[in-house]
Amino acid sequence: MSLRALRTPLTMAVLSLLREQPRHPYELQALVRARHIGEVVKLRGGSLYDSVGRLHRAGLVEPVETSRSGGRPERTAYAITEAGRDLLDALVREYVGVPAQEYPVFAAGLAHILNVTAGDAVDLLDARAESVHADIDETERQLEPLREAGIARVVLLEVEYAQVLRRAELHWLRQIVDAVREGALPWIEQPARAETSATPSDKENP
């Protein structure tokens, strides 16, 4: 796999955690959950384990220790290499300093929302607002013990950013729902579907 294909948020997350100290994939997975990295990195099943394997083959990480605890399978700890440090530095600079064109599915749906009625649009946006509100509350619940434990704010900046976006979206969603309900945002209804014409057999057998 080329280095270009490895320039992903997951690569950045793994390299960043390994830059702190050598770790095995199981520990990396636990840290991803504990630090809410899943807020900004899409993970599926064994994708983290697979990512470590790809980074190893690319020379970005290297095994440094293998251990076994009880009857559990062997666990191999990995450390970041100099090439890994260089890629991590490049990714952070690119992701933070260079705006990227993103294609969120919500924005795509909004572009075609007139294909549903005003009532349906209100229901859909209302449901989304409730979901966003629940996400805000749940994230705050999870963050509270971390803050009480004295976790540095800089470590949780990505979660803070995600919360800011959620609150802004919630405010906007409620504004749009109110505007549609009150008629302040006139809806352009689409033409009704044409009825399907009767087939020859229908005409013969009324």
Short mmCIF file of N, CA and C in Angstrom, two decimals, residues 9-186:
data_model
loop_
_atom_site.label_atom_id
_atom_site.label_comp_id
_atom_site.label_asym_id
_atom_site.label_seq_id
_atom_site.Cartn_x
_atom_site.Cartn_y
_atom_site.Cartn_z
N PRO A 9 -7.21 9.85 8.69
CA PRO A 9 -7.35 10.19 10.10
C PRO A 9 -7.01 9.03 11.03
N LEU A 10 -7.31 7.79 10.61
CA LEU A 10 -6.99 6.64 11.45
C LEU A 10 -5.48 6.48 11.59
N THR A 11 -4.76 6.65 10.49
CA THR A 11 -3.30 6.60 10.55
C THR A 11 -2.77 7.65 11.52
N MET A 12 -3.30 8.85 11.43
CA MET A 12 -2.85 9.94 12.30
C MET A 12 -3.12 9.60 13.76
N ALA A 13 -4.28 9.02 14.04
CA ALA A 13 -4.63 8.66 15.42
C ALA A 13 -3.68 7.60 15.98
N VAL A 14 -3.42 6.56 15.19
CA VAL A 14 -2.56 5.47 15.65
C VAL A 14 -1.13 5.99 15.86
N LEU A 15 -0.62 6.73 14.90
CA LEU A 15 0.75 7.25 15.03
C LEU A 15 0.87 8.20 16.21
N SER A 16 -0.16 8.99 16.44
CA SER A 16 -0.13 9.93 17.55
C SER A 16 -0.07 9.20 18.90
N LEU A 17 -0.87 8.15 19.05
CA LEU A 17 -0.86 7.39 20.30
C LEU A 17 0.46 6.65 20.49
N LEU A 18 1.05 6.18 19.39
CA LEU A 18 2.33 5.47 19.50
C LEU A 18 3.49 6.44 19.70
N ARG A 19 3.30 7.68 19.32
CA ARG A 19 4.37 8.65 19.56
C ARG A 19 4.51 8.91 21.06
N GLU A 20 3.41 8.77 21.80
CA GLU A 20 3.48 8.95 23.25
C GLU A 20 4.33 7.86 23.89
N GLN A 21 4.10 6.63 23.45
CA GLN A 21 4.87 5.49 23.97
C GLN A 21 4.47 4.24 23.18
N PRO A 22 5.30 3.20 23.19
CA PRO A 22 4.93 1.96 22.50
C PRO A 22 3.67 1.35 23.12
N ARG A 23 2.82 0.79 22.28
CA ARG A 23 1.58 0.19 22.75
C ARG A 23 1.19 -0.96 21.84
N HIS A 24 0.40 -1.89 22.37
CA HIS A 24 -0.12 -2.96 21.52
C HIS A 24 -1.52 -2.58 21.05
N PRO A 25 -2.01 -3.16 19.97
CA PRO A 25 -3.30 -2.77 19.39
C PRO A 25 -4.47 -2.78 20.37
N TYR A 26 -4.48 -3.73 21.29
CA TYR A 26 -5.58 -3.79 22.26
C TYR A 26 -5.61 -2.52 23.11
N GLU A 27 -4.43 -2.07 23.54
CA GLU A 27 -4.34 -0.84 24.33
C GLU A 27 -4.73 0.37 23.49
N LEU A 28 -4.32 0.36 22.23
CA LEU A 28 -4.71 1.45 21.34
C LEU A 28 -6.22 1.55 21.22
N GLN A 29 -6.87 0.41 21.07
CA GLN A 29 -8.32 0.38 20.93
C GLN A 29 -9.00 0.93 22.19
N ALA A 30 -8.47 0.57 23.36
CA ALA A 30 -9.04 1.08 24.62
C ALA A 30 -8.86 2.60 24.72
N LEU A 31 -7.72 3.11 24.29
CA LEU A 31 -7.46 4.55 24.34
C LEU A 31 -8.35 5.32 23.37
N VAL A 32 -8.62 4.72 22.21
CA VAL A 32 -9.51 5.35 21.24
C VAL A 32 -10.88 5.59 21.87
N ARG A 33 -11.35 4.62 22.65
CA ARG A 33 -12.64 4.79 23.33
C ARG A 33 -12.52 5.80 24.46
N ALA A 34 -11.49 5.67 25.28
CA ALA A 34 -11.35 6.54 26.45
C ALA A 34 -11.18 8.00 26.08
N ARG A 35 -10.50 8.26 24.99
CA ARG A 35 -10.22 9.64 24.59
C ARG A 35 -11.20 10.17 23.55
N HIS A 36 -12.25 9.42 23.27
CA HIS A 36 -13.30 9.84 22.34
C HIS A 36 -12.76 10.09 20.94
N ILE A 37 -11.72 9.36 20.57
CA ILE A 37 -11.18 9.54 19.22
C ILE A 37 -12.18 9.08 18.17
N GLY A 38 -13.09 8.20 18.56
CA GLY A 38 -14.14 7.78 17.65
C GLY A 38 -15.04 8.92 17.21
N GLU A 39 -14.96 10.06 17.90
CA GLU A 39 -15.73 11.25 17.50
C GLU A 39 -15.26 11.77 16.14
N VAL A 40 -13.98 11.53 15.83
CA VAL A 40 -13.42 12.15 14.63
C VAL A 40 -12.79 11.14 13.68
N VAL A 41 -12.75 9.88 14.08
CA VAL A 41 -12.16 8.83 13.25
C VAL A 41 -13.15 7.71 13.08
N LYS A 42 -13.42 7.33 11.84
CA LYS A 42 -14.37 6.26 11.58
C LYS A 42 -13.70 4.92 11.79
N LEU A 43 -14.27 4.11 12.68
CA LEU A 43 -13.70 2.80 12.99
C LEU A 43 -14.72 1.70 12.72
N ARG A 44 -14.22 0.59 12.20
CA ARG A 44 -15.09 -0.58 11.99
C ARG A 44 -14.38 -1.81 12.53
N GLY A 45 -15.04 -2.57 13.37
CA GLY A 45 -14.53 -3.86 13.82
C GLY A 45 -13.04 -3.87 14.09
N GLY A 46 -12.31 -4.63 13.28
CA GLY A 46 -10.87 -4.76 13.48
C GLY A 46 -10.05 -3.78 12.68
N SER A 47 -10.65 -2.64 12.30
CA SER A 47 -9.92 -1.69 11.45
C SER A 47 -8.66 -1.16 12.12
N LEU A 48 -8.66 -1.03 13.45
CA LEU A 48 -7.47 -0.52 14.12
C LEU A 48 -6.34 -1.54 14.04
N TYR A 49 -6.67 -2.80 14.27
CA TYR A 49 -5.66 -3.86 14.15
C TYR A 49 -5.11 -3.91 12.73
N ASP A 50 -6.01 -3.81 11.76
CA ASP A 50 -5.58 -3.83 10.35
C ASP A 50 -4.69 -2.64 10.04
N SER A 51 -5.03 -1.49 10.62
CA SER A 51 -4.25 -0.28 10.37
C SER A 51 -2.83 -0.44 10.90
N VAL A 52 -2.68 -1.01 12.10
CA VAL A 52 -1.35 -1.23 12.66
C VAL A 52 -0.54 -2.14 11.74
N GLY A 53 -1.18 -3.18 11.20
CA GLY A 53 -0.49 -4.08 10.28
C GLY A 53 -0.02 -3.36 9.03
N ARG A 54 -0.87 -2.49 8.48
CA ARG A 54 -0.49 -1.74 7.28
C ARG A 54 0.65 -0.77 7.58
N LEU A 55 0.58 -0.11 8.72
CA LEU A 55 1.64 0.83 9.10
C LEU A 55 2.96 0.10 9.31
N HIS A 56 2.89 -1.11 9.85
CA HIS A 56 4.10 -1.91 10.03
C HIS A 56 4.72 -2.26 8.69
N ARG A 57 3.89 -2.71 7.75
CA ARG A 57 4.41 -3.09 6.44
C ARG A 57 4.99 -1.88 5.70
N ALA A 58 4.49 -0.70 6.00
CA ALA A 58 4.97 0.51 5.34
C ALA A 58 6.19 1.10 6.05
N GLY A 59 6.61 0.49 7.16
CA GLY A 59 7.78 0.99 7.88
C GLY A 59 7.51 2.19 8.75
N LEU A 60 6.24 2.43 9.08
CA LEU A 60 5.89 3.59 9.89
C LEU A 60 5.84 3.26 11.38
N VAL A 61 5.65 1.98 11.70
CA VAL A 61 5.74 1.51 13.08
C VAL A 61 6.54 0.22 13.07
N GLU A 62 7.05 -0.16 14.23
CA GLU A 62 7.83 -1.39 14.32
C GLU A 62 7.55 -2.10 15.63
N PRO A 63 7.56 -3.44 15.62
CA PRO A 63 7.34 -4.18 16.87
C PRO A 63 8.54 -4.03 17.79
N VAL A 64 8.28 -3.85 19.07
CA VAL A 64 9.38 -3.67 20.02
C VAL A 64 9.33 -4.68 21.17
N GLU A 65 8.14 -5.30 21.37
CA GLU A 65 8.03 -6.22 22.50
C GLU A 65 6.82 -7.13 22.30
N THR A 66 6.98 -8.38 22.66
CA THR A 66 5.87 -9.34 22.62
C THR A 66 5.71 -9.93 24.02
N SER A 67 4.48 -9.91 24.52
CA SER A 67 4.24 -10.41 25.87
C SER A 67 2.99 -11.29 25.88
N ARG A 68 2.87 -12.09 26.91
CA ARG A 68 1.71 -12.96 27.08
C ARG A 68 1.27 -12.89 28.54
N SER A 69 -0.05 -12.78 28.75
CA SER A 69 -0.59 -12.72 30.10
C SER A 69 -1.53 -13.90 30.30
N GLY A 70 -1.15 -14.80 31.19
CA GLY A 70 -1.99 -15.97 31.45
C GLY A 70 -2.18 -16.80 30.20
N GLY A 71 -3.42 -17.18 29.95
CA GLY A 71 -3.72 -17.99 28.77
C GLY A 71 -4.10 -17.17 27.57
N ARG A 72 -3.93 -15.86 27.64
CA ARG A 72 -4.29 -14.99 26.53
C ARG A 72 -3.28 -15.11 25.40
N PRO A 73 -3.71 -14.76 24.17
CA PRO A 73 -2.77 -14.78 23.04
C PRO A 73 -1.65 -13.76 23.24
N GLU A 74 -0.55 -13.96 22.55
CA GLU A 74 0.56 -13.01 22.63
C GLU A 74 0.13 -11.64 22.11
N ARG A 75 0.66 -10.61 22.75
CA ARG A 75 0.38 -9.24 22.32
C ARG A 75 1.70 -8.58 21.95
N THR A 76 1.71 -7.97 20.79
CA THR A 76 2.91 -7.31 20.31
C THR A 76 2.75 -5.80 20.43
N ALA A 77 3.69 -5.18 21.12
CA ALA A 77 3.68 -3.72 21.25
C ALA A 77 4.46 -3.11 20.09
N TYR A 78 3.95 -1.99 19.60
CA TYR A 78 4.58 -1.31 18.46
C TYR A 78 5.01 0.09 18.87
N ALA A 79 6.09 0.55 18.24
CA ALA A 79 6.58 1.92 18.44
C ALA A 79 6.62 2.62 17.09
N ILE A 80 6.51 3.93 17.12
CA ILE A 80 6.56 4.72 15.89
C ILE A 80 8.01 4.81 15.41
N THR A 81 8.21 4.81 14.11
CA THR A 81 9.55 4.97 13.53
C THR A 81 9.75 6.43 13.12
N GLU A 82 10.95 6.76 12.67
CA GLU A 82 11.20 8.12 12.22
C GLU A 82 10.33 8.46 11.02
N ALA A 83 10.15 7.49 10.12
CA ALA A 83 9.26 7.72 8.97
C ALA A 83 7.84 7.98 9.44
N GLY A 84 7.43 7.27 10.50
CA GLY A 84 6.10 7.48 11.07
C GLY A 84 5.96 8.86 11.67
N ARG A 85 7.01 9.32 12.34
CA ARG A 85 6.99 10.67 12.92
C ARG A 85 6.86 11.73 11.81
N ASP A 86 7.59 11.52 10.73
CA ASP A 86 7.52 12.48 9.61
C ASP A 86 6.11 12.53 9.02
N LEU A 87 5.49 11.36 8.84
CA LEU A 87 4.14 11.33 8.27
C LEU A 87 3.14 11.95 9.23
N LEU A 88 3.28 11.65 10.53
CA LEU A 88 2.38 12.23 11.52
C LEU A 88 2.46 13.75 11.51
N ASP A 89 3.67 14.27 11.46
CA ASP A 89 3.86 15.73 11.42
C ASP A 89 3.19 16.32 10.19
N ALA A 90 3.37 15.67 9.04
CA ALA A 90 2.78 16.16 7.80
C ALA A 90 1.26 16.13 7.84
N LEU A 91 0.70 15.06 8.41
CA LEU A 91 -0.76 14.93 8.48
C LEU A 91 -1.38 15.98 9.39
N VAL A 92 -0.76 16.20 10.55
CA VAL A 92 -1.29 17.21 11.48
C VAL A 92 -1.28 18.58 10.82
N ARG A 93 -0.18 18.93 10.16
CA ARG A 93 -0.09 20.23 9.50
C ARG A 93 -1.13 20.36 8.39
N GLU A 94 -1.33 19.29 7.64
CA GLU A 94 -2.30 19.32 6.54
C GLU A 94 -3.73 19.41 7.06
N TYR A 95 -4.07 18.59 8.05
CA TYR A 95 -5.45 18.52 8.54
C TYR A 95 -5.86 19.76 9.31
N VAL A 96 -4.91 20.36 10.03
CA VAL A 96 -5.24 21.53 10.83
C VAL A 96 -5.18 22.81 10.01
N GLY A 97 -4.18 22.92 9.16
CA GLY A 97 -3.95 24.19 8.47
C GLY A 97 -4.57 24.35 7.10
N VAL A 98 -5.01 23.26 6.49
CA VAL A 98 -5.52 23.35 5.11
C VAL A 98 -6.99 22.92 5.07
N PRO A 99 -7.92 23.87 4.80
CA PRO A 99 -9.34 23.49 4.70
C PRO A 99 -9.53 22.45 3.60
N ALA A 100 -10.33 21.44 3.89
CA ALA A 100 -10.59 20.39 2.91
C ALA A 100 -12.05 20.43 2.48
N GLN A 101 -12.30 20.10 1.23
CA GLN A 101 -13.67 20.01 0.73
C GLN A 101 -14.26 18.69 1.20
N GLU A 102 -15.29 18.77 2.03
CA GLU A 102 -15.93 17.57 2.55
C GLU A 102 -17.33 17.47 1.97
N TYR A 103 -17.86 16.25 1.98
CA TYR A 103 -19.18 16.01 1.38
C TYR A 103 -20.08 15.29 2.38
N PRO A 104 -20.55 16.00 3.41
CA PRO A 104 -21.41 15.36 4.42
C PRO A 104 -22.76 14.97 3.84
N VAL A 105 -23.27 13.83 4.27
CA VAL A 105 -24.54 13.33 3.72
C VAL A 105 -25.70 14.23 4.13
N PHE A 106 -25.63 14.86 5.30
CA PHE A 106 -26.72 15.74 5.72
C PHE A 106 -26.89 16.91 4.75
N ALA A 107 -25.77 17.53 4.37
CA ALA A 107 -25.85 18.64 3.42
C ALA A 107 -26.39 18.17 2.08
N ALA A 108 -26.03 16.96 1.67
CA ALA A 108 -26.55 16.42 0.41
C ALA A 108 -28.06 16.23 0.51
N GLY A 109 -28.53 15.76 1.66
CA GLY A 109 -29.97 15.61 1.85
C GLY A 109 -30.70 16.94 1.83
N LEU A 110 -30.11 17.96 2.47
CA LEU A 110 -30.72 19.29 2.48
C LEU A 110 -30.86 19.86 1.07
N ALA A 111 -29.90 19.54 0.22
CA ALA A 111 -29.94 20.05 -1.15
C ALA A 111 -31.17 19.54 -1.92
N HIS A 112 -31.77 18.45 -1.43
CA HIS A 112 -32.91 17.85 -2.13
C HIS A 112 -34.13 17.70 -1.23
N ILE A 113 -34.19 18.50 -0.17
CA ILE A 113 -35.25 18.33 0.82
C ILE A 113 -36.63 18.68 0.28
N LEU A 114 -36.67 19.46 -0.81
CA LEU A 114 -37.97 19.82 -1.38
C LEU A 114 -38.69 18.64 -2.01
N ASN A 115 -38.04 17.50 -2.06
CA ASN A 115 -38.71 16.30 -2.57
C ASN A 115 -39.66 15.69 -1.55
N VAL A 116 -39.68 16.22 -0.32
CA VAL A 116 -40.68 15.81 0.67
C VAL A 116 -41.54 17.02 1.00
N THR A 117 -42.68 16.77 1.62
CA THR A 117 -43.57 17.86 1.97
C THR A 117 -43.01 18.68 3.12
N ALA A 118 -43.58 19.85 3.33
CA ALA A 118 -43.13 20.70 4.43
C ALA A 118 -43.32 19.98 5.76
N GLY A 119 -44.44 19.27 5.90
CA GLY A 119 -44.70 18.54 7.14
C GLY A 119 -43.68 17.45 7.38
N ASP A 120 -43.35 16.72 6.33
CA ASP A 120 -42.35 15.66 6.46
C ASP A 120 -40.98 16.26 6.77
N ALA A 121 -40.66 17.38 6.14
CA ALA A 121 -39.37 18.03 6.39
C ALA A 121 -39.25 18.44 7.85
N VAL A 122 -40.33 18.99 8.39
CA VAL A 122 -40.33 19.39 9.80
C VAL A 122 -40.11 18.17 10.69
N ASP A 123 -40.79 17.08 10.39
CA ASP A 123 -40.63 15.86 11.20
C ASP A 123 -39.19 15.34 11.14
N LEU A 124 -38.61 15.34 9.94
CA LEU A 124 -37.24 14.84 9.78
C LEU A 124 -36.24 15.72 10.52
N LEU A 125 -36.36 17.04 10.35
CA LEU A 125 -35.43 17.96 11.01
C LEU A 125 -35.62 17.95 12.52
N ASP A 126 -36.87 17.78 12.95
CA ASP A 126 -37.16 17.70 14.39
C ASP A 126 -36.51 16.46 14.99
N ALA A 127 -36.63 15.33 14.27
CA ALA A 127 -36.03 14.09 14.75
C ALA A 127 -34.51 14.21 14.81
N ARG A 128 -33.94 14.87 13.81
CA ARG A 128 -32.48 15.06 13.82
C ARG A 128 -32.07 15.95 15.00
N ALA A 129 -32.86 16.98 15.27
CA ALA A 129 -32.55 17.88 16.38
C ALA A 129 -32.56 17.12 17.70
N GLU A 130 -33.53 16.23 17.88
CA GLU A 130 -33.59 15.44 19.10
C GLU A 130 -32.37 14.54 19.24
N SER A 131 -31.95 13.96 18.12
CA SER A 131 -30.78 13.08 18.12
C SER A 131 -29.51 13.86 18.45
N VAL A 132 -29.36 15.04 17.85
CA VAL A 132 -28.18 15.88 18.11
C VAL A 132 -28.16 16.31 19.58
N HIS A 133 -29.35 16.67 20.09
CA HIS A 133 -29.45 17.08 21.49
C HIS A 133 -29.02 15.93 22.42
N ALA A 134 -29.45 14.72 22.08
CA ALA A 134 -29.08 13.56 22.89
C ALA A 134 -27.58 13.31 22.83
N ASP A 135 -26.97 13.51 21.66
CA ASP A 135 -25.52 13.33 21.52
C ASP A 135 -24.76 14.35 22.37
N ILE A 136 -25.26 15.58 22.39
CA ILE A 136 -24.62 16.63 23.20
C ILE A 136 -24.64 16.24 24.67
N ASP A 137 -25.81 15.82 25.15
CA ASP A 137 -25.95 15.45 26.56
C ASP A 137 -25.09 14.25 26.92
N GLU A 138 -25.07 13.23 26.05
CA GLU A 138 -24.29 12.03 26.33
C GLU A 138 -22.79 12.33 26.35
N THR A 139 -22.34 13.16 25.41
CA THR A 139 -20.92 13.51 25.39
C THR A 139 -20.53 14.29 26.64
N GLU A 140 -21.39 15.21 27.06
CA GLU A 140 -21.11 15.97 28.27
C GLU A 140 -21.05 15.04 29.49
N ARG A 141 -21.93 14.02 29.51
CA ARG A 141 -21.92 13.07 30.61
C ARG A 141 -20.60 12.30 30.66
N GLN A 142 -20.08 11.95 29.49
CA GLN A 142 -18.83 11.21 29.43
C GLN A 142 -17.62 12.10 29.73
N LEU A 143 -17.74 13.37 29.39
CA LEU A 143 -16.61 14.29 29.60
C LEU A 143 -16.47 14.72 31.06
N GLU A 144 -17.57 14.73 31.79
CA GLU A 144 -17.54 15.23 33.17
C GLU A 144 -16.49 14.55 34.04
N PRO A 145 -16.42 13.21 34.08
CA PRO A 145 -15.38 12.60 34.92
C PRO A 145 -13.96 12.88 34.43
N LEU A 146 -13.80 13.06 33.12
CA LEU A 146 -12.47 13.38 32.60
C LEU A 146 -12.02 14.75 33.08
N ARG A 147 -12.95 15.70 33.06
CA ARG A 147 -12.60 17.04 33.54
C ARG A 147 -12.32 17.04 35.03
N GLU A 148 -13.13 16.26 35.77
CA GLU A 148 -12.93 16.19 37.22
C GLU A 148 -11.58 15.54 37.54
N ALA A 149 -11.13 14.66 36.65
CA ALA A 149 -9.84 14.00 36.86
C ALA A 149 -8.67 14.89 36.47
N GLY A 150 -8.97 16.07 35.96
CA GLY A 150 -7.92 17.02 35.62
C GLY A 150 -7.29 16.81 34.25
N ILE A 151 -8.01 16.09 33.37
CA ILE A 151 -7.49 15.90 32.02
C ILE A 151 -7.34 17.26 31.33
N ALA A 152 -6.18 17.51 30.75
CA ALA A 152 -5.91 18.81 30.14
C ALA A 152 -6.88 19.09 28.99
N ARG A 153 -7.36 20.31 28.90
CA ARG A 153 -8.30 20.70 27.85
C ARG A 153 -7.73 20.43 26.47
N VAL A 154 -6.42 20.65 26.29
CA VAL A 154 -5.81 20.50 24.97
C VAL A 154 -5.91 19.06 24.47
N VAL A 155 -6.03 18.11 25.37
CA VAL A 155 -6.14 16.70 24.97
C VAL A 155 -7.51 16.40 24.39
N LEU A 156 -8.50 17.22 24.75
CA LEU A 156 -9.87 16.97 24.34
C LEU A 156 -10.39 18.01 23.34
N LEU A 157 -9.50 18.68 22.65
CA LEU A 157 -9.93 19.74 21.75
C LEU A 157 -10.86 19.24 20.64
N GLU A 158 -10.59 18.02 20.13
CA GLU A 158 -11.44 17.53 19.05
C GLU A 158 -12.86 17.26 19.53
N VAL A 159 -13.00 16.83 20.80
CA VAL A 159 -14.34 16.60 21.35
C VAL A 159 -15.03 17.94 21.60
N GLU A 160 -14.28 18.91 22.08
CA GLU A 160 -14.82 20.26 22.30
C GLU A 160 -15.31 20.84 20.97
N TYR A 161 -14.52 20.66 19.93
CA TYR A 161 -14.90 21.16 18.60
C TYR A 161 -16.18 20.48 18.12
N ALA A 162 -16.26 19.16 18.31
CA ALA A 162 -17.45 18.43 17.89
C ALA A 162 -18.69 18.93 18.64
N GLN A 163 -18.54 19.24 19.92
CA GLN A 163 -19.66 19.76 20.70
C GLN A 163 -20.09 21.14 20.22
N VAL A 164 -19.12 21.97 19.87
CA VAL A 164 -19.45 23.30 19.33
C VAL A 164 -20.27 23.16 18.05
N LEU A 165 -19.85 22.25 17.17
CA LEU A 165 -20.58 22.04 15.92
C LEU A 165 -21.98 21.50 16.19
N ARG A 166 -22.10 20.58 17.14
CA ARG A 166 -23.42 20.02 17.46
C ARG A 166 -24.36 21.11 17.98
N ARG A 167 -23.85 21.96 18.87
CA ARG A 167 -24.71 23.01 19.44
C ARG A 167 -25.11 24.01 18.37
N ALA A 168 -24.20 24.34 17.47
CA ALA A 168 -24.54 25.25 16.38
C ALA A 168 -25.59 24.62 15.46
N GLU A 169 -25.41 23.32 15.17
CA GLU A 169 -26.39 22.63 14.31
C GLU A 169 -27.75 22.57 14.99
N LEU A 170 -27.77 22.26 16.28
CA LEU A 170 -29.04 22.19 17.01
C LEU A 170 -29.78 23.52 16.97
N HIS A 171 -29.04 24.60 17.20
CA HIS A 171 -29.64 25.94 17.15
C HIS A 171 -30.22 26.22 15.76
N TRP A 172 -29.47 25.87 14.72
CA TRP A 172 -29.92 26.11 13.35
C TRP A 172 -31.14 25.25 13.01
N LEU A 173 -31.10 23.98 13.40
CA LEU A 173 -32.22 23.08 13.12
C LEU A 173 -33.51 23.60 13.73
N ARG A 174 -33.44 24.06 14.97
CA ARG A 174 -34.64 24.56 15.63
C ARG A 174 -35.16 25.82 14.96
N GLN A 175 -34.23 26.65 14.48
CA GLN A 175 -34.65 27.86 13.75
C GLN A 175 -35.39 27.49 12.47
N ILE A 176 -34.86 26.53 11.72
CA ILE A 176 -35.48 26.14 10.46
C ILE A 176 -36.83 25.48 10.70
N VAL A 177 -36.92 24.61 11.68
CA VAL A 177 -38.19 23.96 12.00
C VAL A 177 -39.25 25.01 12.34
N ASP A 178 -38.89 25.98 13.17
CA ASP A 178 -39.84 27.04 13.54
C ASP A 178 -40.24 27.86 12.32
N ALA A 179 -39.27 28.17 11.46
CA ALA A 179 -39.55 28.99 10.28
C ALA A 179 -40.51 28.27 9.33
N VAL A 180 -40.33 26.98 9.14
CA VAL A 180 -41.23 26.23 8.25
C VAL A 180 -42.62 26.13 8.86
N ARG A 181 -42.69 25.85 10.14
CA ARG A 181 -43.99 25.73 10.82
C ARG A 181 -44.78 27.03 10.78
N GLU A 182 -44.08 28.14 10.96
CA GLU A 182 -44.75 29.45 11.04
C GLU A 182 -44.98 30.08 9.67
N GLY A 183 -44.46 29.43 8.62
CA GLY A 183 -44.65 29.98 7.28
C GLY A 183 -43.64 31.03 6.91
N ALA A 184 -42.64 31.28 7.77
CA ALA A 184 -41.61 32.27 7.47
C ALA A 184 -40.64 31.75 6.42
N LEU A 185 -40.65 30.45 6.21
CA LEU A 185 -39.82 29.84 5.17
C LEU A 185 -40.78 29.12 4.22
N PRO A 186 -41.30 29.83 3.22
CA PRO A 186 -42.28 29.23 2.31
C PRO A 186 -41.73 27.99 1.63
#
